[in-house]
Tab-separated table of C-alpha atoms in Angstrom:
chain	number	residue	atom	x	y	z
A	1	GLN	CA	-22.964	98.973	166.138
A	2	SER	CA	-20.105	101.104	167.476
A	3	LEU	CA	-17.496	102.344	165.017
A	4	THR	CA	-14.978	103.082	167.788
A	5	GLY	CA	-11.522	102.074	166.622
A	6	LYS	CA	-12.466	102.080	162.932
A	7	LEU	CA	-11.257	104.357	160.155
A	8	LEU	CA	-13.668	106.489	158.184
A	9	VAL	CA	-12.319	107.017	154.680
A	10	ALA	CA	-14.072	109.821	152.814
A	11	SER	CA	-15.834	108.517	149.739
A	12	PRO	CA	-15.715	110.538	146.516
A	13	ILE	CA	-19.314	111.703	147.075
A	14	LEU	CA	-18.373	113.522	150.303
A	15	VAL	CA	-18.131	117.132	149.154
A	16	ASP	CA	-17.563	118.864	152.515
A	17	PRO	CA	-14.134	120.571	152.148
A	18	ASN	CA	-13.359	119.770	155.802
A	19	PHE	CA	-13.379	116.079	154.951
A	20	ASP	CA	-12.416	115.821	151.284
A	21	ARG	CA	-10.132	112.754	150.921
A	22	THR	CA	-9.648	112.452	154.658
A	23	VAL	CA	-9.037	109.442	156.856
A	24	VAL	CA	-10.626	109.770	160.297
A	25	LEU	CA	-9.944	107.605	163.343
A	26	VAL	CA	-13.182	107.132	165.292
A	27	CYS	CA	-12.168	107.503	168.929
A	28	ALA	CA	-15.650	107.158	170.427
A	29	HIS	CA	-19.064	106.292	168.973
A	30	ASP	CA	-22.321	105.515	170.753
A	31	ALA	CA	-25.998	106.473	170.677
A	32	ASN	CA	-25.130	110.053	171.717
A	33	GLY	CA	-22.798	110.732	168.797
A	34	ALA	CA	-19.224	110.257	167.674
A	35	PHE	CA	-15.792	111.794	168.147
A	36	GLY	CA	-12.836	111.357	165.801
A	37	VAL	CA	-9.654	112.913	164.488
A	38	VAL	CA	-8.584	113.488	160.907
A	39	LEU	CA	-5.281	111.653	160.490
A	40	ASN	CA	-4.038	113.047	157.193
A	41	ARG	CA	-4.129	116.849	157.477
A	42	PRO	CA	-0.751	118.157	158.670
A	43	ILE	CA	-0.573	121.885	159.304
A	44	LEU	CA	2.520	124.037	159.443
A	45	ALA	CA	2.460	124.759	163.142
A	46	SER	CA	5.076	124.168	165.761
A	47	VAL	CA	4.171	121.661	168.427
A	48	ALA	CA	6.488	123.264	171.022
A	49	PRO	CA	3.966	125.673	172.642
A	50	GLN	CA	1.468	122.876	173.304
A	51	LEU	CA	3.977	120.430	174.723
A	52	ARG	CA	5.697	122.747	177.199
A	53	ALA	CA	8.767	120.897	178.445
A	54	TRP	CA	7.619	117.435	177.451
A	55	THR	CA	9.977	115.167	175.610
A	56	LEU	CA	7.800	113.085	173.325
A	57	PRO	CA	8.521	110.565	170.604
A	58	LEU	CA	6.589	112.473	167.945
A	59	SER	CA	6.073	110.547	164.727
A	60	ASP	CA	7.274	112.020	161.453
A	61	PRO	CA	6.240	114.446	160.270
A	62	ASP	CA	6.570	116.048	163.705
A	63	VAL	CA	4.103	118.863	163.076
A	64	MET	CA	0.623	119.479	164.394
A	65	PHE	CA	-2.296	117.918	162.515
A	66	GLN	CA	-5.732	119.441	161.935
A	67	GLY	CA	-7.895	116.905	163.752
A	68	GLY	CA	-11.120	118.401	162.470
A	69	PRO	CA	-13.250	121.531	162.289
A	70	VAL	CA	-14.639	121.362	165.846
A	71	GLU	CA	-12.818	123.396	168.525
A	72	PRO	CA	-9.731	124.116	166.410
A	73	THR	CA	-7.915	125.604	169.423
A	74	ALA	CA	-8.264	122.394	171.464
A	75	ALA	CA	-5.046	120.364	171.482
A	76	LEU	CA	-5.218	116.583	171.734
A	77	LEU	CA	-2.449	114.061	171.892
A	78	ILE	CA	-2.907	110.578	170.488
A	79	ALA	CA	-0.270	108.294	171.879
A	80	GLU	CA	0.727	104.670	171.961
A	81	CYS	CA	1.432	103.467	175.488
A	82	PRO	CA	0.574	99.807	176.185
A	83	GLU	CA	1.307	100.341	179.901
A	84	LEU	CA	-1.765	102.557	180.470
A	85	GLU	CA	-5.058	101.101	181.651
A	86	ALA	CA	-8.318	101.905	179.846
A	87	GLY	CA	-9.438	104.359	182.560
A	88	GLU	CA	-6.278	106.464	182.212
A	89	TRP	CA	-7.152	107.597	178.681
A	90	LEU	CA	-9.704	110.243	177.768
A	91	MET	CA	-10.695	107.774	175.034
A	92	GLN	CA	-9.121	104.517	173.924
A	93	PRO	CA	-9.999	103.644	170.313
A	94	LEU	CA	-7.432	100.820	169.980
A	95	PRO	CA	-5.642	98.639	172.542
A	96	GLY	CA	-2.582	100.464	173.865
A	97	LEU	CA	-3.510	103.644	171.975
A	98	GLY	CA	-5.537	106.541	173.276
A	99	VAL	CA	-6.374	110.221	173.425
A	100	LEU	CA	-4.994	112.577	176.060
A	101	PRO	CA	-6.224	116.183	176.408
A	102	LEU	CA	-3.143	118.377	176.784
A	103	ALA	CA	-4.891	120.977	178.925
A	104	ASP	CA	-5.471	118.452	181.724
A	105	VAL	CA	-2.130	116.645	181.675
A	106	GLU	CA	0.928	118.098	183.417
A	107	ALA	CA	3.333	115.466	182.107
A	108	PRO	CA	2.969	112.529	179.742
A	109	PRO	CA	1.814	109.454	181.646
A	110	GLY	CA	3.805	106.244	181.416
A	111	ARG	CA	6.312	105.592	178.682
A	112	LEU	CA	4.878	106.762	175.397
A	113	ARG	CA	6.204	104.847	172.385
A	114	ARG	CA	5.038	107.364	169.815
A	115	ALA	CA	2.675	110.307	169.703
A	116	ARG	CA	0.982	112.795	167.401
A	117	LEU	CA	-0.540	116.181	168.226
A	118	PHE	CA	-3.904	117.301	166.840
A	119	SER	CA	-5.655	120.654	166.792
A	120	GLY	CA	-9.433	120.268	166.898
A	121	TYR	CA	-11.498	117.192	166.200
A	122	ALA	CA	-14.400	115.851	164.170
A	123	GLY	CA	-17.709	115.453	165.961
A	124	TRP	CA	-21.139	114.108	165.071
A	125	GLY	CA	-24.442	114.375	166.945
A	126	ALA	CA	-26.684	111.439	167.807
A	127	GLY	CA	-27.315	109.373	164.665
A	128	GLN	CA	-25.486	111.819	162.373
A	129	LEU	CA	-22.487	109.617	161.597
A	130	ASP	CA	-24.723	106.570	161.176
A	131	GLY	CA	-26.715	108.506	158.578
A	132	GLU	CA	-23.573	109.586	156.733
A	133	VAL	CA	-22.304	105.995	156.626
A	134	LEU	CA	-25.682	104.761	155.338
A	135	GLY	CA	-25.581	107.561	152.741
A	136	GLU	CA	-22.189	106.216	151.587
A	137	ALA	CA	-20.280	109.390	152.480
A	138	TRP	CA	-17.747	107.242	154.364
A	139	PHE	CA	-16.137	103.873	153.839
A	140	VAL	CA	-15.674	102.137	157.203
A	141	VAL	CA	-12.494	100.048	157.428
A	142	ASP	CA	-10.284	98.536	160.103
A	143	ALA	CA	-7.639	100.728	161.752
A	144	THR	CA	-4.166	99.916	163.006
A	145	PRO	CA	-1.851	101.968	165.228
A	146	ALA	CA	0.406	102.393	162.177
A	147	ASP	CA	-2.404	104.355	160.482
A	148	VAL	CA	-2.438	106.911	163.288
A	149	PHE	CA	1.297	107.538	162.944
A	150	ASP	CA	1.568	107.287	159.144
A	151	GLY	CA	4.660	109.127	157.911
A	152	ASP	CA	3.168	110.120	154.552
A	153	PRO	CA	-0.205	111.757	155.259
A	154	ASP	CA	-0.579	113.071	151.700
A	155	ALA	CA	-0.752	109.527	150.306
A	156	MET	CA	-2.699	108.020	153.208
A	157	TRP	CA	-6.194	108.181	151.657
A	158	ARG	CA	-5.075	106.202	148.598
A	159	ARG	CA	-2.942	103.796	150.610
A	160	VAL	CA	-5.739	102.897	153.045
A	161	LEU	CA	-8.158	102.305	150.173
A	162	ARG	CA	-5.632	100.278	148.161
A	163	ARG	CA	-5.184	97.765	150.975
A	164	GLN	CA	-8.925	97.022	151.147
A	165	PRO	CA	-10.343	93.847	149.633
A	166	GLY	CA	-12.514	93.731	146.529
A	167	GLU	CA	-14.013	96.707	144.754
A	168	LEU	CA	-13.284	99.147	147.564
A	169	ALA	CA	-9.595	99.166	146.566
A	170	MET	CA	-10.527	100.610	143.152
A	171	TYR	CA	-11.591	103.897	144.789
A	172	ALA	CA	-7.905	104.578	145.510
A	173	PHE	CA	-7.606	105.496	141.823
A	174	PHE	CA	-10.675	107.764	141.729
A	175	PRO	CA	-9.552	111.111	140.264
A	176	SER	CA	-9.710	114.243	142.397
A	177	ASP	CA	-11.780	115.915	139.681
A	178	PRO	CA	-13.661	113.372	137.532
A	179	ALA	CA	-14.592	116.131	135.050
A	180	ALA	CA	-10.891	116.650	134.282
A	181	ASN	CA	-10.524	113.043	133.107
């Protein structure tokens, strides 16, 4: 079953420092692998060089985000633009929301409502993400466009978990270091 358009929320057993307490939007997932972006890792980098003369409605905080450890020099724009058709996006994880590669786009298409810039991405080979989900490294939850443009990335992991039903919400209070408790 495809996880495209879902959020991956790192479980406490995920010890990879690239993904500790991250929230990842799955932009594409099929039998060949998966592609996603980490939504809650802002980096102190200006977005001006990547956007040339574009005027974009960047969501606060209007800094670049570390989308993941793969190809950290690749710049991707995730934008909300309900006017665009599915074929106009590089990937379209949610209706009206998609991924645009900055290197191939001379000017922003259509009227973008809001946007966020990412450096790099998260990638998984065939079956790799499925195995990690089965191994309980990730909680899979529903995504909304508001998640992509969350204004408080530092609190996002807890906030996404807290809104989940049942026992999953309790993980929002899991300490960063259980040994320090």
